[in-house]
Amino acid sequence: MPRDLSKSNAHFQRAVKKLPLGVASNFRYWGEDRTIYVKHGRGARVTDLDDNVYVDYRLGYGPAILGYADPRVDAAAIEGMKVGGVFALSTERELTVAERISKMVPAAELVRFSNSGTEAVMAGLRLARAYTGKDDYVILEGSYHGLFDAAMWFTPMDQWSQVGDPEIKPYSEGVPVSTRSFAHFVQANDANQLEEVFKRNANRLACMLIEPIMGNCLGIAAEPEYLKVARELCDKYGVVLLIDEVKTGFRVARGGVQELYGVHADLCTFAKAVGNGYPISVLAGRERIMRKLGRGVAHGGTYTAHAVSMAAAEKTLEILDETDALKTIAEYGTRLRAGMRAVLNARGIAHSFVGHPSMSGLYFAAEPPRNYRDWKSSDYSFYDAMARVLHDEKILCEPDSREPWFICEAHDESCLKDTLAAFEIAVDTTLQSGSVSVDKVSA
Ligand SMILES: Cc1ncc(COP(=O)(O)O)c(C=O)c1O
């Protein structure tokens, strides 16, 4: 049955009168006739107001690692609800969750909680600045670390002419220009450039902020040697290595990207998968740095370590640590890649998969990108056109090619079958539309 969005569209017309763009986050607005309003999510599927049932690979940008409404986590959350709310006091469970995080991530010697990834990274940068007594930071082109001023300088690659360096712009109006000078942009996987930046700014750098698998940029992965050099440079120049694991944490491995690469951060941040969707984030790291919290560095918030989120996190992390959930997720991701690859190869469409099978970027060029600039020369317009057809076929991926496909434990055989059938239709429809060109593997 063709997708009917009449109820969602009618709701949009009402919502837009009260909510800017009719939604609660700019990213959720997909146009007045394509914005989706959710009725509920179960497992790996989401049902909208029109009763369209989608296989979901967005998972709320990653959090639902076990699937929506996971009964094990929800039962724990209900127990958390019985605790009674927030008290501006601590509960015992914070320690249990912190101990689990330290067990899974060795660099997480001490732990503080907050509610969103943005809050955790913002606190991490502040702590790094306080610890080093410096203000500047190194940041990678294409990275996303949340919506706070320091993280809102970026290189709008879609506007880049592919000559010289891309412009650095604020991601939003309202970001003070005075915050610009603190950020030093580098390209992923260029160790020489990184060394230059460290050398030139040694007395100003507080922090290197890095997402070794870029969860908002196709899953572009740091090469192991690059991350090793980054670690060494941070040690040499007394710079805090802040590994942002908001998307990779408790997803790409039990110990996150740090376990995959065998690299330890000074500070690291987590959110998303920690609570299977209940709002919680984590700033963790080396004791010598973390002890500055409360000894000169402010950190807190009315809702930090909410009893419901803590209970959900306790159960989610227990499952991720003690069961094969992550193996199941990676295996599904690998099979999904293989199925998509077969469809694309059969049509001679050059492509590659980027990142980790649990959060795959689909890239339309034969060689995977090493940095964000490479994305510009890929055929991302094919992806963008194809994504719209996938939505019509009830497969939810982000409309923008830079967002990876997230897998959860609840993605099963039926999801795979539905996805690959829809993928084939979407690829063919996009090819037939003739409005986009794709690189062919061979003539
Ligand atoms: C790597 C990374 N850091 C930080 C954030 C910000 O997290 P939040 O949206 O929870 O504020 C995100 C969000 O997607 C992220 O992917």
CSV table of C-alpha atoms and ligand atoms in Angstrom, one decimal:
chain,number,residue,atom,x,y,z
A,1,MET,CA,0.0,0.0,0.0
A,2,PRO,CA,1.4,3.5,-0.9
A,3,ARG,CA,2.3,5.5,2.2
A,4,ASP,CA,-0.5,7.7,3.4
A,5,LEU,CA,0.6,10.7,5.5
A,6,SER,CA,-2.8,12.5,5.7
A,7,LYS,CA,-3.1,12.4,9.5
A,8,SER,CA,0.6,13.4,10.0
A,9,ASN,CA,0.1,16.3,7.5
A,10,ALA,CA,-3.1,17.5,9.1
A,11,HIS,CA,-1.4,17.3,12.5
A,12,PHE,CA,1.5,19.4,11.1
A,13,GLN,CA,-0.9,22.1,10.1
A,14,ARG,CA,-2.1,22.3,13.7
A,15,ALA,CA,1.3,21.9,15.3
A,16,VAL,CA,3.0,24.6,13.3
A,17,LYS,CA,0.7,27.1,14.8
A,18,LYS,CA,2.1,26.4,18.3
A,19,LEU,CA,5.5,24.8,17.7
A,20,PRO,CA,8.2,26.4,15.5
A,21,LEU,CA,8.4,24.2,12.4
A,22,GLY,CA,5.7,22.0,14.0
A,23,VAL,CA,8.3,20.0,15.9
A,24,ALA,CA,10.5,20.0,19.0
A,25,SER,CA,13.9,19.9,17.2
A,26,ASN,CA,14.8,21.4,13.9
A,27,PHE,CA,16.1,18.1,12.7
A,28,ARG,CA,12.6,16.5,13.0
A,29,TYR,CA,11.1,18.8,10.3
A,30,TRP,CA,11.2,17.1,7.0
A,31,GLY,CA,8.9,19.4,5.1
A,32,GLU,CA,5.2,20.2,5.6
A,33,ASP,CA,4.0,17.1,3.7
A,34,ARG,CA,6.8,14.7,4.9
A,35,THR,CA,7.1,15.4,8.6
A,36,ILE,CA,6.4,12.2,10.6
A,37,TYR,CA,4.5,12.2,13.9
A,38,VAL,CA,5.0,9.0,15.9
A,39,LYS,CA,2.3,7.0,17.6
A,40,HIS,CA,4.6,4.5,19.2
A,41,GLY,CA,7.7,2.4,18.7
A,42,ARG,CA,8.2,-1.3,19.5
A,43,GLY,CA,11.4,-3.2,18.8
A,44,ALA,CA,12.9,-1.9,15.6
A,45,ARG,CA,9.6,-0.6,14.2
A,46,VAL,CA,7.9,2.7,14.5
A,47,THR,CA,4.2,3.4,13.9
A,48,ASP,CA,3.1,6.9,12.8
A,49,LEU,CA,-0.2,8.7,13.2
A,50,ASP,CA,-1.4,7.2,9.9
A,51,ASP,CA,-0.5,3.6,11.1
A,52,ASN,CA,2.4,3.3,8.7
A,53,VAL,CA,4.8,0.9,10.3
A,54,TYR,CA,8.4,1.6,9.5
A,55,VAL,CA,11.6,-0.4,10.0
A,56,ASP,CA,13.7,2.2,11.8
A,57,TYR,CA,17.5,2.7,11.3
A,58,ARG,CA,17.5,6.1,13.0
A,59,LEU,CA,16.7,4.8,16.4
A,60,GLY,CA,16.4,8.4,17.7
A,61,TYR,CA,20.0,9.0,16.4
A,62,GLY,CA,21.2,5.9,18.2
A,63,PRO,CA,19.7,5.6,21.7
A,64,ALA,CA,17.4,2.7,21.2
A,65,ILE,CA,20.2,0.1,21.1
A,66,LEU,CA,18.0,-2.7,22.3
A,67,GLY,CA,14.9,-1.5,20.5
A,68,TYR,CA,12.0,0.6,21.4
A,69,ALA,CA,10.0,-0.2,24.6
A,70,ASP,CA,12.4,-2.9,25.5
A,71,PRO,CA,10.5,-4.8,28.2
A,72,ARG,CA,13.6,-5.4,30.4
A,73,VAL,CA,14.6,-1.8,30.4
A,74,ASP,CA,11.0,-0.5,30.8
A,75,ALA,CA,10.4,-2.8,33.8
A,76,ALA,CA,13.6,-1.3,35.4
A,77,ALA,CA,12.4,2.2,34.6
A,78,ILE,CA,9.1,1.6,36.3
A,79,GLU,CA,11.0,0.5,39.4
A,80,GLY,CA,13.0,3.7,39.0
A,81,MET,CA,9.8,5.7,38.9
A,82,LYS,CA,8.8,4.2,42.2
A,83,VAL,CA,11.9,5.9,43.8
A,84,GLY,CA,9.9,9.1,43.5
A,85,GLY,CA,11.6,11.5,41.1
A,86,VAL,CA,14.4,13.9,41.7
A,87,PHE,CA,15.4,15.1,45.1
A,88,ALA,CA,18.4,17.4,44.7
A,89,LEU,CA,20.1,14.6,46.6
A,90,SER,CA,21.9,11.4,45.4
A,91,THR,CA,20.7,7.8,45.3
A,92,GLU,CA,22.6,4.6,45.8
A,93,ARG,CA,22.1,3.5,42.2
A,94,GLU,CA,24.4,6.2,40.8
A,95,LEU,CA,27.3,4.3,42.3
A,96,THR,CA,26.2,1.0,40.8
A,97,VAL,CA,25.9,2.5,37.3
A,98,ALA,CA,29.3,4.3,37.7
A,99,GLU,CA,30.9,1.1,38.7
A,100,ARG,CA,29.5,-0.7,35.6
A,101,ILE,CA,30.8,2.1,33.4
A,102,SER,CA,34.3,2.0,34.9
A,103,LYS,CA,34.3,-1.8,34.4
A,104,MET,CA,33.4,-1.5,30.8
A,105,VAL,CA,35.5,1.5,30.0
A,106,PRO,CA,38.9,1.5,31.8
A,107,ALA,CA,39.6,5.2,31.2
A,108,ALA,CA,36.3,6.0,33.0
A,109,GLU,CA,37.9,6.1,36.4
A,110,LEU,CA,35.4,8.6,37.8
A,111,VAL,CA,31.9,9.3,36.5
A,112,ARG,CA,29.4,12.2,36.5
A,113,PHE,CA,26.0,12.1,35.0
A,114,SER,CA,23.9,14.6,33.1
A,115,ASN,CA,20.9,14.5,30.7
A,116,SER,CA,22.1,15.1,27.2
A,117,GLY,CA,25.2,14.5,25.1
A,118,THR,CA,25.5,18.3,24.7
A,119,GLU,CA,25.7,18.8,28.5
A,120,ALA,CA,28.3,16.1,28.9
A,121,VAL,CA,30.6,17.4,26.1
A,122,MET,CA,30.2,21.0,27.3
A,123,ALA,CA,31.1,19.9,30.8
A,124,GLY,CA,34.1,17.9,29.5
A,125,LEU,CA,35.4,20.9,27.6
A,126,ARG,CA,35.0,23.2,30.6
A,127,LEU,CA,36.8,20.6,32.8
A,128,ALA,CA,39.7,20.3,30.3
A,129,ARG,CA,40.1,24.0,30.2
A,130,ALA,CA,40.1,24.3,33.9
A,131,TYR,CA,42.6,21.4,34.3
A,132,THR,CA,45.0,22.8,31.8
A,133,GLY,CA,44.4,26.5,32.4
A,134,LYS,CA,44.1,27.0,28.6
A,135,ASP,CA,41.1,27.8,26.4
A,136,ASP,CA,41.6,26.4,22.9
A,137,TYR,CA,40.7,23.1,21.4
A,138,VAL,CA,41.3,21.0,18.3
A,139,ILE,CA,38.2,19.7,16.5
A,140,LEU,CA,37.7,17.6,13.4
A,141,GLU,CA,36.0,18.8,10.2
A,142,GLY,CA,32.7,17.0,10.0
A,143,SER,CA,32.3,16.3,13.7
A,144,TYR,CA,29.2,17.1,15.7
A,145,HIS,CA,29.4,17.4,19.5
A,146,GLY,CA,26.1,19.0,20.4
A,147,LEU,CA,24.4,22.4,20.4
A,148,PHE,CA,26.5,24.6,22.6
A,149,ASP,CA,28.5,27.6,21.3
A,150,ALA,CA,32.0,26.1,21.3
A,151,ALA,CA,30.8,23.1,19.3
A,152,MET,CA,28.8,25.2,16.8
A,153,TRP,CA,31.6,26.2,14.5
A,154,PHE,CA,31.7,23.9,11.5
A,155,THR,CA,32.8,23.6,7.9
A,156,PRO,CA,29.7,23.6,5.7
A,157,MET,CA,31.1,21.1,3.2
A,158,ASP,CA,28.1,21.2,0.9
A,159,GLN,CA,29.0,24.9,0.1
A,160,TRP,CA,32.7,24.1,-0.4
A,161,SER,CA,34.1,24.7,-3.9
A,162,GLN,CA,36.7,21.9,-3.5
A,163,VAL,CA,39.4,24.5,-3.9
A,164,GLY,CA,41.4,25.6,-0.8
A,165,ASP,CA,40.1,25.1,2.7
A,166,PRO,CA,36.4,25.1,3.4
A,167,GLU,CA,35.0,28.1,5.2
A,168,ILE,CA,34.4,27.9,9.0
A,169,LYS,CA,31.0,29.2,9.9
A,170,PRO,CA,28.7,29.2,12.9
A,171,TYR,CA,26.1,26.4,12.8
A,172,SER,CA,23.4,28.9,13.9
A,173,GLU,CA,22.7,32.5,14.2
A,174,GLY,CA,23.3,33.7,17.8
A,175,VAL,CA,26.7,32.1,18.2
A,176,PRO,CA,29.0,34.9,19.4
A,177,VAL,CA,31.9,35.5,16.9
A,178,SER,CA,34.2,35.8,20.0
A,179,THR,CA,33.9,32.1,20.5
A,180,ARG,CA,35.4,31.3,17.0
A,181,SER,CA,39.1,31.9,17.8
A,182,PHE,CA,39.2,29.0,20.3
A,183,ALA,CA,38.6,26.3,17.7
A,184,HIS,CA,41.3,24.8,15.6
A,185,PHE,CA,40.0,22.7,12.8
A,186,VAL,CA,41.8,19.7,11.4
A,187,GLN,CA,41.0,17.0,8.8
A,188,ALA,CA,40.6,13.5,10.0
A,189,ASN,CA,43.5,11.2,9.3
A,190,ASP,CA,46.1,13.9,8.5
A,191,ALA,CA,48.7,13.3,11.3
A,192,ASN,CA,51.1,15.9,9.9
A,193,GLN,CA,48.5,18.6,9.9
A,194,LEU,CA,47.6,17.6,13.5
A,195,GLU,CA,51.2,17.8,14.6
A,196,GLU,CA,51.5,21.3,13.0
A,197,VAL,CA,48.5,22.5,14.8
A,198,PHE,CA,49.7,21.2,18.2
A,199,LYS,CA,53.2,22.7,17.6
A,200,ARG,CA,51.8,26.1,16.6
A,201,ASN,CA,49.3,26.4,19.4
A,202,ALA,CA,51.1,24.4,22.2
A,203,ASN,CA,50.6,27.1,24.8
A,204,ARG,CA,46.9,27.6,24.0
A,205,LEU,CA,45.5,24.1,23.6
A,206,ALA,CA,43.4,22.7,26.4
A,207,CYS,CA,41.7,19.8,24.6
A,208,MET,CA,41.5,17.7,21.5
A,209,LEU,CA,37.9,16.8,20.9
A,210,ILE,CA,37.4,13.7,18.7
A,211,GLU,CA,34.9,11.2,17.7
A,212,PRO,CA,37.1,8.4,16.3
A,213,ILE,CA,34.1,7.0,14.4
A,214,MET,CA,32.2,10.1,13.3
A,215,GLY,CA,28.6,9.3,14.0
A,216,ASN,CA,27.3,12.4,12.2
A,217,CYS,CA,29.6,12.1,9.2
A,218,LEU,CA,29.0,8.7,7.6
A,219,GLY,CA,30.9,6.9,10.3
A,220,ILE,CA,34.2,8.1,8.9
A,221,ALA,CA,36.8,6.3,10.9
A,222,ALA,CA,40.1,7.5,12.3
A,223,GLU,CA,42.9,5.2,11.1
A,224,PRO,CA,44.5,3.5,14.2
A,225,GLU,CA,47.8,5.3,13.5
A,226,TYR,CA,46.1,8.6,13.4
A,227,LEU,CA,44.5,8.1,16.8
A,228,LYS,CA,47.8,6.8,18.2
A,229,VAL,CA,49.5,10.0,17.0
A,230,ALA,CA,46.7,12.1,18.6
A,231,ARG,CA,47.2,10.3,21.9
A,232,GLU,CA,50.9,10.9,21.7
A,233,LEU,CA,50.6,14.6,20.8
A,234,CYS,CA,48.1,15.1,23.7
A,235,ASP,CA,50.6,13.5,26.1
A,236,LYS,CA,53.5,15.5,24.7
A,237,TYR,CA,51.8,18.9,24.8
A,238,GLY,CA,49.7,18.4,28.0
A,239,VAL,CA,46.5,18.5,26.1
A,240,VAL,CA,43.4,16.6,27.3
A,241,LEU,CA,42.2,14.0,24.9
A,242,LEU,CA,38.4,14.1,25.0
A,243,ILE,CA,36.9,11.2,23.1
A,244,ASP,CA,33.3,11.9,22.4
A,245,GLU,CA,31.5,8.5,22.5
A,246,VAL,CA,28.0,9.9,22.6
A,247,LYS,CA,27.2,7.7,19.6
A,248,THR,CA,29.9,5.0,19.7
A,249,GLY,CA,29.7,4.4,23.4
A,250,PHE,CA,28.4,1.0,24.5
A,251,ARG,CA,27.6,0.4,20.8
A,252,VAL,CA,30.7,-0.4,18.7
A,253,ALA,CA,32.1,-2.5,21.6
A,254,ARG,CA,31.3,-3.0,25.3
A,255,GLY,CA,34.1,-0.5,25.9
A,256,GLY,CA,33.2,1.7,23.0
A,257,VAL,CA,35.5,3.0,20.4
A,258,GLN,CA,38.3,3.1,23.0
A,259,GLU,CA,38.2,-0.7,23.2
A,260,LEU,CA,38.1,-1.1,19.4
A,261,TYR,CA,41.2,1.1,19.0
A,262,GLY,CA,43.0,0.2,22.2
A,263,VAL,CA,43.3,3.9,23.0
A,264,HIS,CA,42.5,5.5,26.4
A,265,ALA,CA,40.9,8.9,26.7
A,266,ASP,CA,41.7,11.4,29.4
A,267,LEU,CA,38.0,12.4,29.4
A,268,CYS,CA,35.2,10.7,27.5
A,269,THR,CA,31.5,11.4,27.0
A,270,PHE,CA,28.6,9.0,26.6
A,271,ALA,CA,24.8,9.3,26.1
A,272,LYS,CA,22.4,7.6,23.6
A,273,ALA,CA,22.9,3.9,24.2
A,274,VAL,CA,23.5,4.3,28.0
A,275,GLY,CA,19.8,4.2,28.9
A,276,ASN,CA,18.2,2.7,25.7
A,277,GLY,CA,16.5,6.1,25.2
A,278,TYR,CA,15.9,7.3,28.7
A,279,PRO,CA,17.6,10.7,29.0
A,280,ILE,CA,21.1,10.2,30.5
A,281,SER,CA,24.6,11.2,29.6
A,282,VAL,CA,28.0,10.6,31.2
A,283,LEU,CA,31.2,12.5,31.6
A,284,ALA,CA,33.9,10.2,32.7
A,285,GLY,CA,37.7,10.1,32.8
A,286,ARG,CA,40.9,10.0,34.6
A,287,GLU,CA,40.7,10.6,38.4
A,288,ARG,CA,43.3,13.4,38.4
A,289,ILE,CA,41.1,15.4,36.0
A,290,MET,CA,37.7,14.4,37.3
A,291,ARG,CA,38.6,15.3,40.9
A,292,LYS,CA,38.6,18.9,39.8
A,293,LEU,CA,34.8,18.7,39.8
A,294,GLY,CA,33.6,20.3,42.9
A,295,ARG,CA,37.2,21.6,43.5
A,296,GLY,CA,37.0,24.7,41.3
A,297,VAL,CA,34.9,23.3,38.4
A,298,ALA,CA,31.1,23.6,38.5
A,299,HIS,CA,28.9,20.7,37.4
A,300,GLY,CA,25.4,19.9,38.2
A,301,GLY,CA,21.8,20.3,37.1
A,302,THR,CA,18.4,19.7,38.6
A,303,TYR,CA,17.6,16.6,36.6
A,304,THR,CA,21.1,14.9,36.6
A,305,ALA,CA,20.9,11.3,37.6
A,306,HIS,CA,17.1,11.1,37.6
A,307,ALA,CA,15.9,7.9,39.3
A,308,VAL,CA,14.1,6.7,36.1
A,309,SER,CA,17.1,7.2,33.9
A,310,MET,CA,19.5,5.6,36.4
A,311,ALA,CA,17.4,2.5,36.7
A,312,ALA,CA,17.1,2.3,32.9
A,313,ALA,CA,20.9,2.7,32.5
A,314,GLU,CA,21.6,0.1,35.1
A,315,LYS,CA,19.5,-2.5,33.2
A,316,THR,CA,20.7,-1.4,29.7
A,317,LEU,CA,24.4,-1.5,30.6
A,318,GLU,CA,23.9,-4.9,32.4
A,319,ILE,CA,22.4,-6.3,29.2
A,320,LEU,CA,25.1,-4.8,26.9
A,321,ASP,CA,27.8,-6.0,29.3
A,322,GLU,CA,26.6,-9.5,30.1
A,323,THR,CA,24.8,-10.7,27.0
A,324,ASP,CA,25.6,-11.1,23.3
A,325,ALA,CA,23.5,-8.1,22.3
A,326,LEU,CA,26.3,-6.2,20.7
A,327,LYS,CA,27.4,-9.3,18.7
A,328,THR,CA,23.8,-9.7,17.5
A,329,ILE,CA,23.7,-6.0,16.5
A,330,ALA,CA,27.0,-6.2,14.6
A,331,GLU,CA,26.0,-9.4,12.8
A,332,TYR,CA,22.7,-7.9,11.6
A,333,GLY,CA,24.6,-4.8,10.4
A,334,THR,CA,27.0,-7.0,8.5
A,335,ARG,CA,24.2,-8.9,6.8
A,336,LEU,CA,22.4,-5.7,6.0
A,337,ARG,CA,25.6,-4.4,4.3
A,338,ALA,CA,25.9,-7.6,2.4
A,339,GLY,CA,22.3,-7.4,1.1
A,340,MET,CA,22.6,-3.8,0.1
A,341,ARG,CA,26.0,-4.4,-1.5
A,342,ALA,CA,24.4,-7.2,-3.6
A,343,VAL,CA,21.7,-4.8,-4.8
A,344,LEU,CA,24.2,-2.1,-5.7
A,345,ASN,CA,26.7,-4.4,-7.3
A,346,ALA,CA,24.0,-5.9,-9.5
A,347,ARG,CA,23.4,-2.4,-10.9
A,348,GLY,CA,27.1,-1.5,-11.1
A,349,ILE,CA,26.8,1.3,-8.6
A,350,ALA,CA,30.1,2.2,-7.0
A,351,HIS,CA,29.7,2.4,-3.2
A,352,SER,CA,31.4,1.6,0.1
A,353,PHE,CA,30.3,1.2,3.7
A,354,VAL,CA,31.9,3.3,6.3
A,355,GLY,CA,32.3,3.0,10.1
A,356,HIS,CA,31.1,0.0,12.2
A,357,PRO,CA,28.4,-2.5,11.2
A,358,SER,CA,26.3,-1.3,14.2
A,359,MET,CA,26.3,2.3,12.7
A,360,SER,CA,27.1,2.1,9.0
A,361,GLY,CA,27.5,5.0,6.6
A,362,LEU,CA,26.5,4.3,3.0
A,363,TYR,CA,28.8,6.2,0.7
A,364,PHE,CA,28.4,6.5,-3.0
A,365,ALA,CA,32.0,6.2,-4.2
A,366,ALA,CA,34.2,3.1,-4.5
A,367,GLU,CA,36.8,4.2,-2.0
A,368,PRO,CA,35.6,4.9,1.5
A,369,PRO,CA,36.2,8.5,2.6
A,370,ARG,CA,39.2,9.3,4.9
A,371,ASN,CA,37.9,12.7,5.9
A,372,TYR,CA,34.8,14.9,5.5
A,373,ARG,CA,36.2,16.6,2.3
A,374,ASP,CA,36.0,13.3,0.5
A,375,TRP,CA,32.3,13.2,1.0
A,376,LYS,CA,32.0,16.2,-1.3
A,377,SER,CA,33.2,14.2,-4.3
A,378,SER,CA,30.8,11.3,-3.6
A,379,ASP,CA,27.4,11.1,-5.2
A,380,TYR,CA,25.4,12.1,-2.1
A,381,SER,CA,22.5,13.4,-4.2
A,382,PHE,CA,21.8,9.8,-5.1
A,383,TYR,CA,21.6,9.0,-1.5
A,384,ASP,CA,19.3,11.9,-0.7
A,385,ALA,CA,16.9,11.0,-3.6
A,386,MET,CA,16.9,7.3,-2.6
A,387,ALA,CA,16.2,8.1,1.1
A,388,ARG,CA,12.9,9.8,0.1
A,389,VAL,CA,11.8,6.6,-1.7
A,390,LEU,CA,12.9,4.5,1.3
A,391,HIS,CA,10.7,6.6,3.5
A,392,ASP,CA,7.8,6.0,1.1
A,393,GLU,CA,8.6,2.3,1.3
A,394,LYS,CA,8.5,2.5,5.1
A,395,ILE,CA,12.2,2.3,5.8
A,396,LEU,CA,13.4,5.1,8.1
A,397,CYS,CA,16.9,6.3,7.5
A,398,GLU,CA,18.0,9.9,7.9
A,399,PRO,CA,17.2,12.0,4.8
A,400,ASP,CA,20.9,13.2,4.9
A,401,SER,CA,23.6,10.8,3.8
A,402,ARG,CA,25.9,11.8,6.6
A,403,GLU,CA,23.9,10.1,9.2
A,404,PRO,CA,24.8,6.4,9.6
A,405,TRP,CA,22.2,3.6,9.8
A,406,PHE,CA,21.8,2.5,13.4
A,407,ILE,CA,21.1,-1.1,14.3
A,408,CYS,CA,19.4,-2.3,17.5
A,409,GLU,CA,19.1,-5.8,19.0
A,410,ALA,CA,15.5,-6.0,17.9
A,411,HIS,CA,16.3,-5.8,14.2
A,412,ASP,CA,15.3,-9.3,13.1
A,413,GLU,CA,14.9,-11.4,10.0
A,414,SER,CA,11.6,-9.8,9.0
A,415,CYS,CA,13.2,-6.3,9.3
A,416,LEU,CA,16.1,-7.5,7.0
A,417,LYS,CA,13.7,-8.9,4.4
A,418,ASP,CA,11.5,-5.8,4.4
A,419,THR,CA,14.5,-3.5,4.2
A,420,LEU,CA,16.3,-5.3,1.3
A,421,ALA,CA,13.1,-5.5,-0.7
A,422,ALA,CA,12.5,-1.8,-0.2
A,423,PHE,CA,16.1,-1.0,-0.8
A,424,GLU,CA,15.9,-2.6,-4.2
A,425,ILE,CA,12.8,-0.6,-5.1
A,426,ALA,CA,14.4,2.6,-3.9
A,427,VAL,CA,17.6,2.1,-5.8
A,428,ASP,CA,15.7,1.3,-9.0
A,429,THR,CA,13.2,4.2,-8.6
A,430,THR,CA,16.1,6.6,-8.1
A,431,LEU,CA,18.0,5.3,-11.1
A,432,GLN,CA,14.9,5.5,-13.2
A,433,SER,CA,14.1,9.1,-12.1
A,434,GLY,CA,17.3,10.0,-14.0
A,435,SER,CA,17.7,13.2,-12.0
A,436,VAL,CA,20.9,12.0,-10.3
A,437,SER,CA,24.0,10.4,-11.6
A,438,VAL,CA,26.0,7.7,-9.9
A,439,ASP,CA,29.5,6.5,-10.4
A,440,LYS,CA,29.5,3.2,-12.1
A,441,VAL,CA,32.0,0.6,-10.9
A,442,SER,CA,32.9,-0.1,-14.5
A,443,ALA,CA,31.6,0.7,-17.9
B,1,LIG,C1,29.1,12.7,19.0
B,1,LIG,C2,28.0,13.5,19.6
B,1,LIG,N1,28.2,14.3,20.6
B,1,LIG,C3,27.3,15.0,21.2
B,1,LIG,C4,26.0,15.0,20.7
B,1,LIG,C5,24.9,15.8,21.4
B,1,LIG,O1,24.0,15.0,22.1
B,1,LIG,P1,22.6,15.5,22.5
B,1,LIG,O2,21.8,15.5,21.2
B,1,LIG,O3,22.1,14.4,23.4
B,1,LIG,O4,22.7,16.8,23.1
B,1,LIG,C6,25.6,14.2,19.7
B,1,LIG,C7,24.3,14.1,19.2
B,1,LIG,O5,23.9,13.5,18.2
B,1,LIG,C8,26.7,13.4,19.1
B,1,LIG,O6,26.4,12.5,18.1
